[in-house]
Amino acid sequence: MSYQKKALRTEPSYEAPQSRLNNPSTTRLVHAAMGLQTEAGELTDALKRHIFYGKELDRTNLKEEAGDLCWYLAILAEELGTTLEELQELNIKKLQARFPNKFTEEDATTRDLETERQVLEELPERFF
Ligand SMILES: [Mg+2]
């Protein structure tokens, strides 16, 4: 049996995923996720060209790509019913739980995921 036939034996049915995709909210989330991937790829490509091809690092282009990432994050935040500011605050709270004093390799590798989850589920104070 060829690799292709062996691999495709494990392919799922697309009926249920298709019905879940047929939803405006999910479509918006997928658009944001795809956009974040492609913009992260553009950022990574610019760094690859600098590091491995010797191309001058174009920081203006890196800022452009960072802005593009923000654009897709804004869509994601809106669809999740939150704001970029709230996501930033949640991220800081999670990092404070993970690294109570400062970054350490031990804290990075022995994470308390239950505590981090509790922090993420607490509603932060709104900025507006
Ligand atoms: Mg871009």
mmCIF file of C-alpha atoms and ligand atoms in Angstrom:
data_model
loop_
_atom_site.group_PDB
_atom_site.id
_atom_site.type_symbol
_atom_site.label_atom_id
_atom_site.label_comp_id
_atom_site.label_asym_id
_atom_site.label_seq_id
_atom_site.Cartn_x
_atom_site.Cartn_y
_atom_site.Cartn_z
ATOM 1 C CA MET A 1 0.000 0.000 0.000
ATOM 2 C CA SER A 2 1.363 3.412 -0.910
ATOM 3 C CA TYR A 3 2.101 6.083 1.645
ATOM 4 C CA GLN A 4 -0.771 8.148 0.268
ATOM 5 C CA LYS A 5 -3.330 5.370 0.734
ATOM 6 C CA LYS A 6 -2.029 4.613 4.259
ATOM 7 C CA ALA A 7 -2.146 8.282 5.214
ATOM 8 C CA LEU A 8 -5.591 8.956 3.769
ATOM 9 C CA ARG A 9 -6.990 6.015 5.748
ATOM 10 C CA THR A 10 -6.912 8.391 8.753
ATOM 11 C CA GLU A 11 -8.521 11.346 6.986
ATOM 12 C CA PRO A 12 -11.710 12.454 8.760
ATOM 13 C CA SER A 13 -15.092 13.096 7.246
ATOM 14 C CA TYR A 14 -15.604 16.767 6.376
ATOM 15 C CA GLU A 15 -19.323 16.847 6.980
ATOM 16 C CA ALA A 16 -19.187 18.045 10.594
ATOM 17 C CA PRO A 17 -16.287 20.494 10.098
ATOM 18 C CA GLN A 18 -18.084 21.949 7.073
ATOM 19 C CA SER A 19 -21.198 22.596 9.143
ATOM 20 C CA ARG A 20 -19.088 24.241 11.886
ATOM 21 C CA LEU A 21 -17.348 26.419 9.280
ATOM 22 C CA ASN A 22 -20.691 27.573 7.947
ATOM 23 C CA ASN A 23 -20.964 30.115 10.737
ATOM 24 C CA PRO A 24 -20.085 33.830 10.440
ATOM 25 C CA SER A 25 -18.338 33.945 13.805
ATOM 26 C CA THR A 26 -16.195 30.915 13.018
ATOM 27 C CA THR A 27 -15.437 32.311 9.568
ATOM 28 C CA ARG A 28 -14.249 35.545 11.185
ATOM 29 C CA LEU A 29 -12.076 33.632 13.675
ATOM 30 C CA VAL A 30 -10.576 31.568 10.842
ATOM 31 C CA HIS A 31 -9.890 34.727 8.840
ATOM 32 C CA ALA A 32 -8.062 36.226 11.832
ATOM 33 C CA ALA A 33 -6.099 33.020 12.482
ATOM 34 C CA MET A 34 -5.106 32.663 8.826
ATOM 35 C CA GLY A 35 -4.105 36.319 8.659
ATOM 36 C CA LEU A 36 -1.983 36.032 11.797
ATOM 37 C CA GLN A 37 -0.209 33.023 10.292
ATOM 38 C CA THR A 38 0.508 34.716 6.984
ATOM 39 C CA GLU A 39 1.670 37.974 8.576
ATOM 40 C CA ALA A 40 3.879 36.061 11.025
ATOM 41 C CA GLY A 41 5.270 34.277 7.977
ATOM 42 C CA GLU A 42 6.065 37.602 6.310
ATOM 43 C CA LEU A 43 7.840 38.763 9.472
ATOM 44 C CA THR A 44 9.778 35.504 9.673
ATOM 45 C CA ASP A 45 10.682 35.675 5.978
ATOM 46 C CA ALA A 46 12.136 39.165 6.423
ATOM 47 C CA LEU A 47 14.305 37.877 9.271
ATOM 48 C CA LYS A 48 15.312 34.797 7.246
ATOM 49 C CA ARG A 49 16.395 36.972 4.324
ATOM 50 C CA HIS A 50 18.459 39.120 6.666
ATOM 51 C CA ILE A 51 20.105 36.280 8.591
ATOM 52 C CA PHE A 52 20.648 33.724 5.856
ATOM 53 C CA TYR A 53 20.744 35.768 2.639
ATOM 54 C CA GLY A 54 22.574 38.798 4.001
ATOM 55 C CA LYS A 55 19.803 41.220 3.077
ATOM 56 C CA GLU A 56 19.794 44.457 5.067
ATOM 57 C CA LEU A 57 17.343 44.294 7.945
ATOM 58 C CA ASP A 58 14.386 46.470 7.008
ATOM 59 C CA ARG A 59 12.984 47.595 10.348
ATOM 60 C CA THR A 60 10.320 49.657 8.603
ATOM 61 C CA ASN A 61 9.045 46.481 6.977
ATOM 62 C CA LEU A 62 9.158 44.657 10.325
ATOM 63 C CA LYS A 63 7.007 47.429 11.818
ATOM 64 C CA GLU A 64 4.618 47.105 8.895
ATOM 65 C CA GLU A 65 4.279 43.367 9.525
ATOM 66 C CA ALA A 66 3.811 43.982 13.266
ATOM 67 C CA GLY A 67 1.011 46.399 12.381
ATOM 68 C CA ASP A 68 -0.532 43.832 10.068
ATOM 69 C CA LEU A 69 -0.490 41.357 12.957
ATOM 70 C CA CYS A 70 -2.288 43.953 15.105
ATOM 71 C CA TRP A 71 -4.933 44.327 12.416
ATOM 72 C CA TYR A 72 -5.750 40.625 12.528
ATOM 73 C CA LEU A 73 -5.560 40.631 16.344
ATOM 74 C CA ALA A 74 -8.161 43.417 16.363
ATOM 75 C CA ILE A 75 -10.523 41.197 14.370
ATOM 76 C CA LEU A 76 -9.834 38.295 16.716
ATOM 77 C CA ALA A 77 -10.385 40.423 19.832
ATOM 78 C CA GLU A 78 -13.630 41.842 18.488
ATOM 79 C CA GLU A 79 -14.971 38.416 17.604
ATOM 80 C CA LEU A 80 -14.018 37.112 21.055
ATOM 81 C CA GLY A 81 -15.944 39.978 22.634
ATOM 82 C CA THR A 82 -12.872 41.607 24.088
ATOM 83 C CA THR A 83 -10.347 44.329 23.315
ATOM 84 C CA LEU A 84 -6.656 44.380 22.544
ATOM 85 C CA GLU A 85 -6.142 46.237 25.836
ATOM 86 C CA GLU A 86 -7.933 43.492 27.764
ATOM 87 C CA LEU A 87 -5.886 40.812 26.036
ATOM 88 C CA GLN A 88 -2.708 42.689 26.937
ATOM 89 C CA GLU A 89 -3.786 42.884 30.571
ATOM 90 C CA LEU A 90 -4.660 39.180 30.632
ATOM 91 C CA ASN A 91 -1.285 38.362 29.147
ATOM 92 C CA ILE A 92 0.532 40.417 31.802
ATOM 93 C CA LYS A 93 -1.467 38.727 34.578
ATOM 94 C CA LYS A 94 -0.607 35.306 33.181
ATOM 95 C CA LEU A 95 3.067 36.229 32.970
ATOM 96 C CA GLN A 96 2.991 37.522 36.553
ATOM 97 C CA ALA A 97 1.546 34.174 37.661
ATOM 98 C CA ARG A 98 4.131 32.264 35.648
ATOM 99 C CA PHE A 99 7.104 34.392 36.650
ATOM 100 C CA PRO A 100 6.356 35.951 40.092
ATOM 101 C CA ASN A 101 9.738 37.698 40.321
ATOM 102 C CA LYS A 102 11.417 37.575 36.913
ATOM 103 C CA PHE A 103 12.039 35.041 34.176
ATOM 104 C CA THR A 104 13.704 31.858 35.346
ATOM 105 C CA GLU A 105 14.257 28.675 33.393
ATOM 106 C CA GLU A 106 12.734 26.703 36.263
ATOM 107 C CA ASP A 107 9.510 28.744 36.208
ATOM 108 C CA ALA A 108 9.414 28.444 32.425
ATOM 109 C CA THR A 109 9.606 24.657 32.572
ATOM 110 C CA THR A 110 7.506 23.957 35.697
ATOM 111 C CA ARG A 111 4.418 25.930 34.848
ATOM 112 C CA ASP A 112 1.328 25.847 37.059
ATOM 113 C CA LEU A 113 -1.239 25.642 34.284
ATOM 114 C CA GLU A 114 -4.180 25.491 36.702
ATOM 115 C CA THR A 115 -3.206 28.818 38.301
ATOM 116 C CA GLU A 116 -2.569 30.368 34.901
ATOM 117 C CA ARG A 117 -6.004 29.247 33.733
ATOM 118 C CA GLN A 118 -7.640 30.784 36.822
ATOM 119 C CA VAL A 119 -5.875 34.071 36.108
ATOM 120 C CA LEU A 120 -7.083 34.019 32.506
ATOM 121 C CA GLU A 121 -10.673 33.338 33.556
ATOM 122 C CA GLU A 122 -10.785 36.320 35.896
ATOM 123 C CA LEU A 123 -12.258 39.332 34.171
ATOM 124 C CA PRO A 124 -9.750 42.161 34.200
ATOM 125 C CA GLU A 125 -10.813 45.707 34.914
ATOM 126 C CA ARG A 126 -11.943 47.424 31.762
ATOM 127 C CA PHE A 127 -10.005 50.397 30.511
ATOM 128 C CA PHE A 128 -13.124 52.169 29.364
HETATM 129 MG MG MG B 1 2.089 42.066 5.807
#
